[in-house]
C-alpha cells in the first residue's frame, strides 16, 4: 500500500452539444469537478462528478477546504475506511447532493488508483460479471423534440442495434404524451423497447392516469413519475401500475434505496454513481437490488457506468448520453448496440489534460499536499 501524498482539483464547464429539456428543467451546463490523487509511489488516480447547471463551485469548495485535507496521508487502499470517515466528517450536510457528489469524486479516484495499481480494468476489479451491456438512447427523446424527430431517432437507434429509446413525457395533457408515444411505437414495432421519463413532474393521481395509458404501448418503464422523497406515493403507484416503476437518479444514499426496495416502491433502481457518493456505495446498492431480484439501470455517466454495469449481474441496460467527448481522447466502444467495457487498467477513461486545462474555470483550481 501507499499513502496519498497529493490532491489536485479543478472544474470544467461543458455545454451540452444538443438541447436537453424535460418536464421540469433544461440541462444547460455540465459543471464537472475533476480530481487527481497521487500516492507515495507516484501512481495517479482520477475521479470526477458533475452537475446540470449549478452547484459545481460548492462541490469544489467542499473538496478543497474539508475533504481533501482529510484524505492526504491516508492509505489509498483503505477505500471503505476513507469513505466512512469523510461521510462522518460531513455528517451535518449529508445526506444530500453536494456532499455525495464531492465524496464520489474522491471515491472514484481511489478506485481508479486501486485498479491501476492492480493492472486491472474497473469492470473486472468490481466484479467481472460480463464484458458487454446493451444500450438504450436518451439523446433523441427530449421533451422539446418534435414527434417526427422522435420517430426518426428511434428508428436510427434500432438500426444501430440499440435495445431501446427513452422518451421524455410530461406534456400539459395526456393526449399529447399519448400521440408522441403512439407515433414511435407504430414506427419501431412491438419488439423495440420504449422507456419513458417524467422527471418527478406528476401527482399520484396524474401518474396513475398516465401509467394506464403507458401500458397500452407496452412501455418498458415509467421513470421518476413522482417527487423522489414521496416513498409512500411510489408504493401506491407501483402496486397499481402495469408498467415497471424506475427511480434513483434523485436518491443520494444506500439507505434511501433500501427504503424503496423494502417497501416495494419501485421495480427498477437507477443509482447514479456520482449522486450516491461513488463506486463504493453504488456497488452496495446494486447488490442490495440483486437480493430483491430488482435490476439496476444507472442514470447518465455512460463512460463510467459501462464498467459498473458489466461488474454486476443485474444491470441489463446502459443509458446513452455522451458526456465527456470534449475532455477525453477515449470513446465508448459500441458495437451493434452493445457497449463494451474498457479493458485498460483503471476507469478506462483517457483524459485530455490539455483540453481540461484550457477549459478549467478560473479560481476553482487547488492543490493539497502532505
Tab-separated table of C-alpha atoms in Angstrom:
chain	number	residue	atom	x	y	z
A	1	UNK	CA	0.000	0.000	0.000
A	2	UNK	CA	0.979	3.640	-0.382
A	3	UNK	CA	-0.270	6.805	1.223
A	4	UNK	CA	-1.949	9.634	-0.666
A	5	UNK	CA	0.505	12.500	-0.837
A	6	UNK	CA	-1.064	14.953	-3.281
A	7	UNK	CA	-4.516	16.001	-4.463
A	8	UNK	CA	-5.418	18.315	-7.324
A	9	UNK	CA	-8.941	19.547	-8.031
A	10	UNK	CA	-10.312	21.725	-10.816
A	11	UNK	CA	-13.580	22.207	-12.634
A	12	UNK	CA	-14.532	22.395	-16.285
A	13	UNK	CA	-17.883	23.620	-17.549
A	14	UNK	CA	-19.188	21.642	-20.519
A	15	UNK	CA	-22.103	22.915	-22.585
A	16	UNK	CA	-24.237	20.033	-23.917
A	17	UNK	CA	-23.969	19.564	-27.686
A	18	UNK	CA	-27.740	19.137	-28.021
A	19	UNK	CA	-30.598	20.894	-26.245
A	20	UNK	CA	-31.763	18.789	-23.296
A	21	UNK	CA	-35.163	19.568	-21.784
A	22	UNK	CA	-37.572	17.583	-19.648
A	23	UNK	CA	-40.800	18.277	-17.802
A	24	UNK	CA	-39.198	20.379	-15.065
A	25	UNK	CA	-35.853	21.742	-16.274
A	26	UNK	CA	-33.284	22.329	-19.010
A	27	UNK	CA	-29.840	20.763	-18.874
A	28	UNK	CA	-27.938	23.947	-19.710
A	29	UNK	CA	-24.455	23.249	-18.399
A	30	UNK	CA	-22.448	20.333	-17.127
A	31	UNK	CA	-20.138	21.523	-14.399
A	32	UNK	CA	-17.548	18.764	-13.996
A	33	UNK	CA	-15.210	18.814	-10.982
A	34	UNK	CA	-12.171	16.632	-11.737
A	35	UNK	CA	-9.845	15.280	-9.077
A	36	UNK	CA	-6.405	13.646	-9.210
A	37	UNK	CA	-4.969	11.763	-6.243
A	38	UNK	CA	-1.265	10.830	-6.219
A	39	UNK	CA	0.105	8.130	-3.936
A	40	UNK	CA	3.604	7.808	-2.489
A	41	UNK	CA	4.644	5.534	-5.365
A	42	UNK	CA	3.734	8.194	-7.922
A	43	UNK	CA	0.592	6.471	-9.192
A	44	UNK	CA	-2.254	8.853	-10.052
A	45	UNK	CA	-5.974	8.081	-9.841
A	46	UNK	CA	-8.587	10.350	-11.429
A	47	UNK	CA	-12.144	10.873	-10.288
A	48	UNK	CA	-14.954	13.220	-11.250
A	49	UNK	CA	-18.585	14.152	-10.726
A	50	UNK	CA	-20.995	16.576	-12.374
A	51	UNK	CA	-23.924	18.946	-12.031
A	52	UNK	CA	-26.539	20.010	-14.576
A	53	UNK	CA	-26.105	23.741	-14.222
A	54	UNK	CA	-25.398	24.811	-10.651
A	55	UNK	CA	-23.526	23.737	-7.535
A	56	UNK	CA	-20.137	22.996	-9.053
A	57	UNK	CA	-18.214	25.667	-7.105
A	58	UNK	CA	-19.775	24.409	-3.845
A	59	UNK	CA	-18.517	20.887	-4.602
A	60	UNK	CA	-15.013	22.179	-5.317
A	61	UNK	CA	-15.071	24.215	-2.105
A	62	UNK	CA	-16.104	21.199	-0.037
A	63	UNK	CA	-13.345	19.116	-1.619
A	64	UNK	CA	-10.658	21.786	-1.298
A	65	UNK	CA	-11.396	23.035	2.204
A	66	UNK	CA	-12.749	19.959	4.021
A	67	UNK	CA	-12.476	16.567	2.358
A	68	UNK	CA	-9.140	16.536	0.560
A	69	UNK	CA	-7.095	17.705	3.582
A	70	UNK	CA	-8.583	14.714	5.445
A	71	UNK	CA	-7.641	12.393	2.571
A	72	UNK	CA	-3.956	13.337	2.421
A	73	UNK	CA	-1.841	10.833	4.351
A	74	UNK	CA	-4.414	8.031	4.199
A	75	UNK	CA	-3.582	4.607	2.792
A	76	UNK	CA	-5.042	4.611	-0.699
A	77	UNK	CA	-6.269	1.001	-0.492
A	78	UNK	CA	-8.428	1.672	2.573
A	79	UNK	CA	-11.287	2.913	0.422
A	80	UNK	CA	-14.129	1.866	2.703
A	81	UNK	CA	-12.497	3.454	5.760
A	82	UNK	CA	-11.798	6.685	3.902
A	83	UNK	CA	-15.364	6.873	2.585
A	84	UNK	CA	-16.855	6.316	6.057
A	85	UNK	CA	-14.555	8.827	7.725
A	86	UNK	CA	-15.288	11.504	5.134
A	87	UNK	CA	-19.024	10.902	5.456
A	88	UNK	CA	-18.760	11.298	9.228
A	89	UNK	CA	-16.745	14.492	8.794
A	90	UNK	CA	-19.620	15.939	6.743
A	91	UNK	CA	-22.499	14.458	8.725
A	92	UNK	CA	-24.146	17.863	9.109
A	93	UNK	CA	-24.534	18.185	5.319
A	94	UNK	CA	-25.331	14.538	4.498
A	95	UNK	CA	-27.394	13.022	3.000
A	96	UNK	CA	-27.547	15.459	0.096
A	97	UNK	CA	-26.301	16.055	-3.425
A	98	UNK	CA	-23.361	18.399	-2.800
A	99	UNK	CA	-21.774	16.113	-0.210
A	100	UNK	CA	-22.488	12.948	-2.206
A	101	UNK	CA	-21.051	14.438	-5.387
A	102	UNK	CA	-17.886	15.517	-3.569
A	103	UNK	CA	-17.499	12.082	-1.964
A	104	UNK	CA	-17.962	10.499	-5.390
A	105	UNK	CA	-15.056	12.404	-6.908
A	106	UNK	CA	-12.704	11.101	-4.192
A	107	UNK	CA	-14.083	7.571	-4.147
A	108	UNK	CA	-13.902	7.240	-7.936
A	109	UNK	CA	-10.295	8.461	-7.923
A	110	UNK	CA	-9.429	5.890	-5.253
A	111	UNK	CA	-10.981	3.086	-7.300
A	112	UNK	CA	-9.103	4.267	-10.383
A	113	UNK	CA	-5.908	4.210	-8.314
A	114	UNK	CA	-6.697	0.718	-6.989
A	115	UNK	CA	-7.312	-0.654	-10.483
A	116	UNK	CA	-4.197	0.983	-11.908
A	117	UNK	CA	-2.045	-0.477	-9.128
A	118	UNK	CA	-3.578	-3.906	-9.704
A	119	UNK	CA	-3.322	-3.519	-13.508
A	120	UNK	CA	-6.993	-4.468	-13.893
A	121	UNK	CA	-9.954	-2.727	-15.553
A	122	UNK	CA	-12.692	-1.500	-13.242
A	123	UNK	CA	-15.328	-3.901	-14.593
A	124	UNK	CA	-13.190	-6.880	-13.538
A	125	UNK	CA	-11.949	-5.367	-10.273
A	126	UNK	CA	-15.510	-4.584	-9.178
A	127	UNK	CA	-16.998	-7.970	-10.028
A	128	UNK	CA	-16.462	-9.041	-13.629
A	129	UNK	CA	-19.997	-10.284	-14.339
A	130	UNK	CA	-19.856	-9.652	-18.114
A	131	UNK	CA	-17.859	-7.680	-20.656
A	132	UNK	CA	-20.697	-6.060	-22.637
A	133	UNK	CA	-24.086	-4.485	-21.928
A	134	UNK	CA	-26.984	-3.474	-24.238
A	135	UNK	CA	-27.610	0.245	-24.683
A	136	UNK	CA	-30.667	2.453	-24.913
A	137	UNK	CA	-30.589	6.056	-26.124
A	138	UNK	CA	-31.951	9.167	-24.430
A	139	UNK	CA	-30.366	11.845	-26.631
A	140	UNK	CA	-33.130	11.745	-29.239
A	141	UNK	CA	-36.031	11.740	-26.797
A	142	UNK	CA	-36.011	15.135	-25.053
A	143	UNK	CA	-39.345	16.801	-24.361
A	144	UNK	CA	-38.988	19.678	-26.838
A	145	UNK	CA	-38.207	17.389	-29.786
A	146	UNK	CA	-40.998	17.194	-32.402
A	147	UNK	CA	-42.772	13.865	-32.751
A	148	UNK	CA	-41.440	13.199	-36.247
A	149	UNK	CA	-37.881	13.630	-34.973
A	150	UNK	CA	-38.539	11.250	-32.063
A	151	UNK	CA	-39.541	8.651	-34.646
A	152	UNK	CA	-36.506	9.297	-36.845
A	153	UNK	CA	-34.105	8.953	-33.936
A	154	UNK	CA	-35.727	5.792	-32.552
A	155	UNK	CA	-35.558	4.139	-35.979
A	156	UNK	CA	-31.894	5.129	-36.296
A	157	UNK	CA	-31.091	3.684	-32.875
A	158	UNK	CA	-32.917	0.477	-33.722
A	159	UNK	CA	-30.850	0.160	-36.896
A	160	UNK	CA	-27.677	0.572	-34.817
A	161	UNK	CA	-28.740	-2.388	-32.689
A	162	UNK	CA	-29.759	-0.431	-29.599
A	163	UNK	CA	-32.199	-2.161	-27.249
A	164	UNK	CA	-34.487	0.828	-26.893
A	165	UNK	CA	-35.090	4.569	-26.724
A	166	UNK	CA	-36.228	6.752	-23.844
A	167	UNK	CA	-38.871	9.398	-24.473
A	168	UNK	CA	-39.422	12.271	-22.067
A	169	UNK	CA	-43.048	12.751	-21.049
A	170	UNK	CA	-44.893	15.415	-19.084
A	171	UNK	CA	-46.612	17.422	-21.784
A	172	UNK	CA	-49.528	19.520	-20.473
A	173	UNK	CA	-52.062	16.887	-21.496
A	174	UNK	CA	-52.116	13.120	-21.510
A	175	UNK	CA	-53.256	13.223	-25.137
A	176	UNK	CA	-50.013	14.931	-26.191
A	177	UNK	CA	-47.865	12.296	-24.496
A	178	UNK	CA	-50.028	9.551	-25.975
A	179	UNK	CA	-49.690	10.889	-29.510
A	180	UNK	CA	-45.901	11.045	-29.294
A	181	UNK	CA	-45.603	7.539	-27.895
A	182	UNK	CA	-48.083	6.086	-30.392
A	183	UNK	CA	-46.082	7.506	-33.287
A	184	UNK	CA	-42.859	5.957	-32.004
A	185	UNK	CA	-44.456	2.581	-31.233
A	186	UNK	CA	-46.126	2.423	-34.638
A	187	UNK	CA	-42.766	3.130	-36.292
A	188	UNK	CA	-40.453	0.815	-34.341
A	189	UNK	CA	-42.787	-2.135	-33.915
A	190	UNK	CA	-43.532	-4.319	-30.899
A	191	UNK	CA	-40.067	-5.658	-30.021
A	192	UNK	CA	-38.070	-2.439	-29.661
A	193	UNK	CA	-38.163	-1.070	-26.112
A	194	UNK	CA	-39.697	2.320	-25.416
A	195	UNK	CA	-38.950	3.773	-21.985
A	196	UNK	CA	-40.402	6.991	-20.566
A	197	UNK	CA	-39.196	9.549	-18.027
A	198	UNK	CA	-41.422	12.112	-16.291
A	199	UNK	CA	-38.672	13.707	-14.163
A	200	UNK	CA	-40.813	13.847	-10.994
A	201	UNK	CA	-43.439	16.040	-12.657
A	202	UNK	CA	-46.712	14.272	-11.742
A	203	UNK	CA	-49.015	13.992	-8.765
A	204	UNK	CA	-50.013	10.476	-7.734
A	205	UNK	CA	-53.427	10.843	-9.379
A	206	UNK	CA	-51.949	12.020	-12.668
A	207	UNK	CA	-49.210	9.378	-12.594
A	208	UNK	CA	-51.892	6.695	-12.263
A	209	UNK	CA	-53.725	8.090	-15.292
A	210	UNK	CA	-50.554	8.198	-17.378
A	211	UNK	CA	-49.463	4.734	-16.229
A	212	UNK	CA	-52.706	3.270	-17.580
A	213	UNK	CA	-52.036	4.972	-20.915
A	214	UNK	CA	-48.390	3.821	-20.959
A	215	UNK	CA	-49.421	0.209	-20.513
A	216	UNK	CA	-51.304	0.298	-23.822
A	217	UNK	CA	-47.993	0.932	-25.619
A	218	UNK	CA	-46.052	-1.768	-23.720
A	219	UNK	CA	-43.698	0.802	-22.186
A	220	UNK	CA	-40.607	-0.765	-20.611
A	221	UNK	CA	-40.501	1.509	-17.580
A	222	UNK	CA	-42.052	4.665	-16.124
A	223	UNK	CA	-39.123	6.657	-14.719
A	224	UNK	CA	-39.344	9.253	-11.934
A	225	UNK	CA	-43.136	9.633	-12.083
A	226	UNK	CA	-43.349	11.418	-8.702
A	227	UNK	CA	-41.207	13.526	-6.368
A	228	UNK	CA	-38.406	11.254	-5.192
A	229	UNK	CA	-38.918	11.960	-1.475
A	230	UNK	CA	-42.504	10.642	-1.541
A	231	UNK	CA	-41.868	6.937	-0.964
A	232	UNK	CA	-45.448	6.272	0.114
A	233	UNK	CA	-46.897	7.544	-3.151
A	234	UNK	CA	-44.445	5.362	-5.054
A	235	UNK	CA	-45.671	2.344	-3.074
A	236	UNK	CA	-49.226	3.039	-4.203
A	237	UNK	CA	-48.257	3.674	-7.820
A	238	UNK	CA	-46.033	0.596	-8.076
A	239	UNK	CA	-48.834	-1.593	-6.742
A	240	UNK	CA	-51.321	-0.190	-9.271
A	241	UNK	CA	-49.157	0.181	-12.377
A	242	UNK	CA	-48.781	-2.464	-15.086
A	243	UNK	CA	-45.645	-0.599	-16.203
A	244	UNK	CA	-42.452	-1.074	-14.124
A	245	UNK	CA	-41.604	1.967	-11.970
A	246	UNK	CA	-37.993	3.177	-12.099
A	247	UNK	CA	-36.383	5.539	-9.566
A	248	UNK	CA	-32.940	6.506	-8.370
A	249	UNK	CA	-31.284	9.439	-10.087
A	250	UNK	CA	-32.580	11.747	-7.322
A	251	UNK	CA	-31.654	9.475	-4.409
A	252	UNK	CA	-28.376	10.040	-2.615
A	253	UNK	CA	-27.706	7.172	-0.220
A	254	UNK	CA	-27.763	3.426	0.237
A	255	UNK	CA	-30.447	3.799	2.908
A	256	UNK	CA	-32.815	5.684	0.605
A	257	UNK	CA	-32.631	2.818	-1.898
A	258	UNK	CA	-33.163	0.372	0.965
A	259	UNK	CA	-36.429	2.068	1.840
A	260	UNK	CA	-37.679	1.920	-1.744
A	261	UNK	CA	-36.768	-1.756	-2.103
A	262	UNK	CA	-38.062	-2.869	1.282
A	263	UNK	CA	-41.392	-1.083	0.732
A	264	UNK	CA	-41.911	-2.347	-2.844
A	265	UNK	CA	-41.900	1.259	-4.010
A	266	UNK	CA	-40.177	0.574	-7.338
A	267	UNK	CA	-39.284	-2.244	-9.706
A	268	UNK	CA	-36.073	-0.821	-11.221
A	269	UNK	CA	-33.358	1.226	-9.492
A	270	UNK	CA	-31.270	3.810	-11.320
A	271	UNK	CA	-28.452	4.689	-8.949
A	272	UNK	CA	-26.084	7.338	-10.322
A	273	UNK	CA	-22.513	6.694	-9.155
A	274	UNK	CA	-21.845	10.420	-8.717
A	275	UNK	CA	-25.054	11.199	-6.864
A	276	UNK	CA	-24.799	8.304	-4.383
A	277	UNK	CA	-21.239	9.115	-3.342
A	278	UNK	CA	-19.086	6.956	-5.581
A	279	UNK	CA	-18.343	3.419	-6.676
A	280	UNK	CA	-18.245	2.054	-3.119
A	281	UNK	CA	-21.925	2.783	-2.322
A	282	UNK	CA	-23.030	2.135	-5.938
A	283	UNK	CA	-21.864	-1.462	-5.737
A	284	UNK	CA	-23.691	-1.921	-2.431
A	285	UNK	CA	-26.901	-0.591	-3.978
A	286	UNK	CA	-26.519	-2.891	-6.975
A	287	UNK	CA	-26.013	-5.972	-4.812
A	288	UNK	CA	-28.839	-4.988	-2.476
A	289	UNK	CA	-31.131	-4.653	-5.505
A	290	UNK	CA	-29.975	-8.076	-6.692
A	291	UNK	CA	-31.080	-9.548	-3.361
A	292	UNK	CA	-34.562	-8.133	-4.053
A	293	UNK	CA	-34.469	-9.535	-7.620
A	294	UNK	CA	-34.501	-5.961	-8.951
A	295	UNK	CA	-32.490	-4.648	-11.913
A	296	UNK	CA	-30.181	-1.639	-11.737
A	297	UNK	CA	-30.097	0.607	-14.819
A	298	UNK	CA	-27.912	3.570	-13.839
A	299	UNK	CA	-28.593	7.181	-14.716
A	300	UNK	CA	-26.242	9.095	-17.055
A	301	UNK	CA	-22.393	8.843	-16.803
A	302	UNK	CA	-22.127	6.172	-19.501
A	303	UNK	CA	-18.326	6.420	-19.669
A	304	UNK	CA	-18.097	5.256	-16.050
A	305	UNK	CA	-21.280	3.224	-15.710
A	306	UNK	CA	-20.316	0.937	-18.587
A	307	UNK	CA	-17.741	-0.687	-16.302
A	308	UNK	CA	-20.110	-0.880	-13.337
A	309	UNK	CA	-22.994	-2.373	-15.320
A	310	UNK	CA	-20.546	-5.008	-16.543
A	311	UNK	CA	-19.300	-5.633	-12.997
A	312	UNK	CA	-22.670	-6.809	-11.657
A	313	UNK	CA	-25.148	-9.437	-12.928
A	314	UNK	CA	-28.392	-7.452	-12.558
A	315	UNK	CA	-27.663	-4.480	-14.848
A	316	UNK	CA	-29.443	-5.185	-18.142
A	317	UNK	CA	-29.003	-1.825	-19.940
A	318	UNK	CA	-26.815	1.278	-20.125
A	319	UNK	CA	-28.034	4.791	-20.946
A	320	UNK	CA	-26.513	6.521	-23.981
A	321	UNK	CA	-25.838	10.215	-23.335
A	322	UNK	CA	-22.313	11.293	-24.369
A	323	UNK	CA	-20.794	13.369	-21.591
A	324	UNK	CA	-17.024	13.628	-21.802
A	325	UNK	CA	-16.144	13.844	-25.515
A	326	UNK	CA	-14.665	17.369	-25.234
A	327	UNK	CA	-12.190	16.438	-22.495
A	328	UNK	CA	-11.227	12.842	-23.321
A	329	UNK	CA	-9.465	11.042	-26.163
A	330	UNK	CA	-11.272	7.752	-25.487
A	331	UNK	CA	-14.761	6.919	-26.747
A	332	UNK	CA	-17.254	4.333	-25.572
A	333	UNK	CA	-16.841	1.177	-27.663
A	334	UNK	CA	-20.319	0.455	-29.073
A	335	UNK	CA	-20.775	-2.456	-31.452
A	336	UNK	CA	-24.241	-3.369	-32.757
A	337	UNK	CA	-25.882	-1.605	-29.825
A	338	UNK	CA	-23.675	-3.285	-27.220
A	339	UNK	CA	-21.313	-1.231	-25.057
A	340	UNK	CA	-18.006	-2.969	-24.397
A	341	UNK	CA	-16.345	-2.335	-21.046
A	342	UNK	CA	-12.839	-0.847	-21.382
A	343	UNK	CA	-10.058	-3.385	-20.908
A	344	UNK	CA	-7.449	-0.765	-19.955
A	345	UNK	CA	-6.500	-0.698	-16.268
A	346	UNK	CA	-8.440	1.794	-14.186
A	347	UNK	CA	-11.673	3.524	-15.158
A	348	UNK	CA	-10.817	3.145	-18.835
A	349	UNK	CA	-11.254	6.886	-19.488
A	350	UNK	CA	-8.379	8.585	-21.337
A	351	UNK	CA	-8.403	12.193	-20.193
A	352	UNK	CA	-7.223	15.028	-22.452
A	353	UNK	CA	-5.406	17.138	-19.907
A	354	UNK	CA	-4.611	19.948	-22.355
A	355	UNK	CA	-8.313	20.305	-23.143
A	356	UNK	CA	-9.150	20.136	-19.445
A	357	UNK	CA	-6.594	22.828	-18.597
A	358	UNK	CA	-7.881	25.129	-21.322
A	359	UNK	CA	-11.483	24.722	-20.122
A	360	UNK	CA	-10.883	24.903	-16.376
A	361	UNK	CA	-12.839	27.575	-14.546
A	362	UNK	CA	-10.593	30.278	-13.084
A	363	UNK	CA	-10.416	30.326	-9.303
A	364	UNK	CA	-11.595	26.746	-8.899
A	365	UNK	CA	-8.208	25.022	-9.058
A	366	UNK	CA	-6.395	23.845	-5.947
A	367	UNK	CA	-3.552	21.546	-4.908
A	368	UNK	CA	-3.273	19.975	-1.464
A	369	UNK	CA	-0.049	18.269	-0.455
A	370	UNK	CA	1.259	16.405	2.559
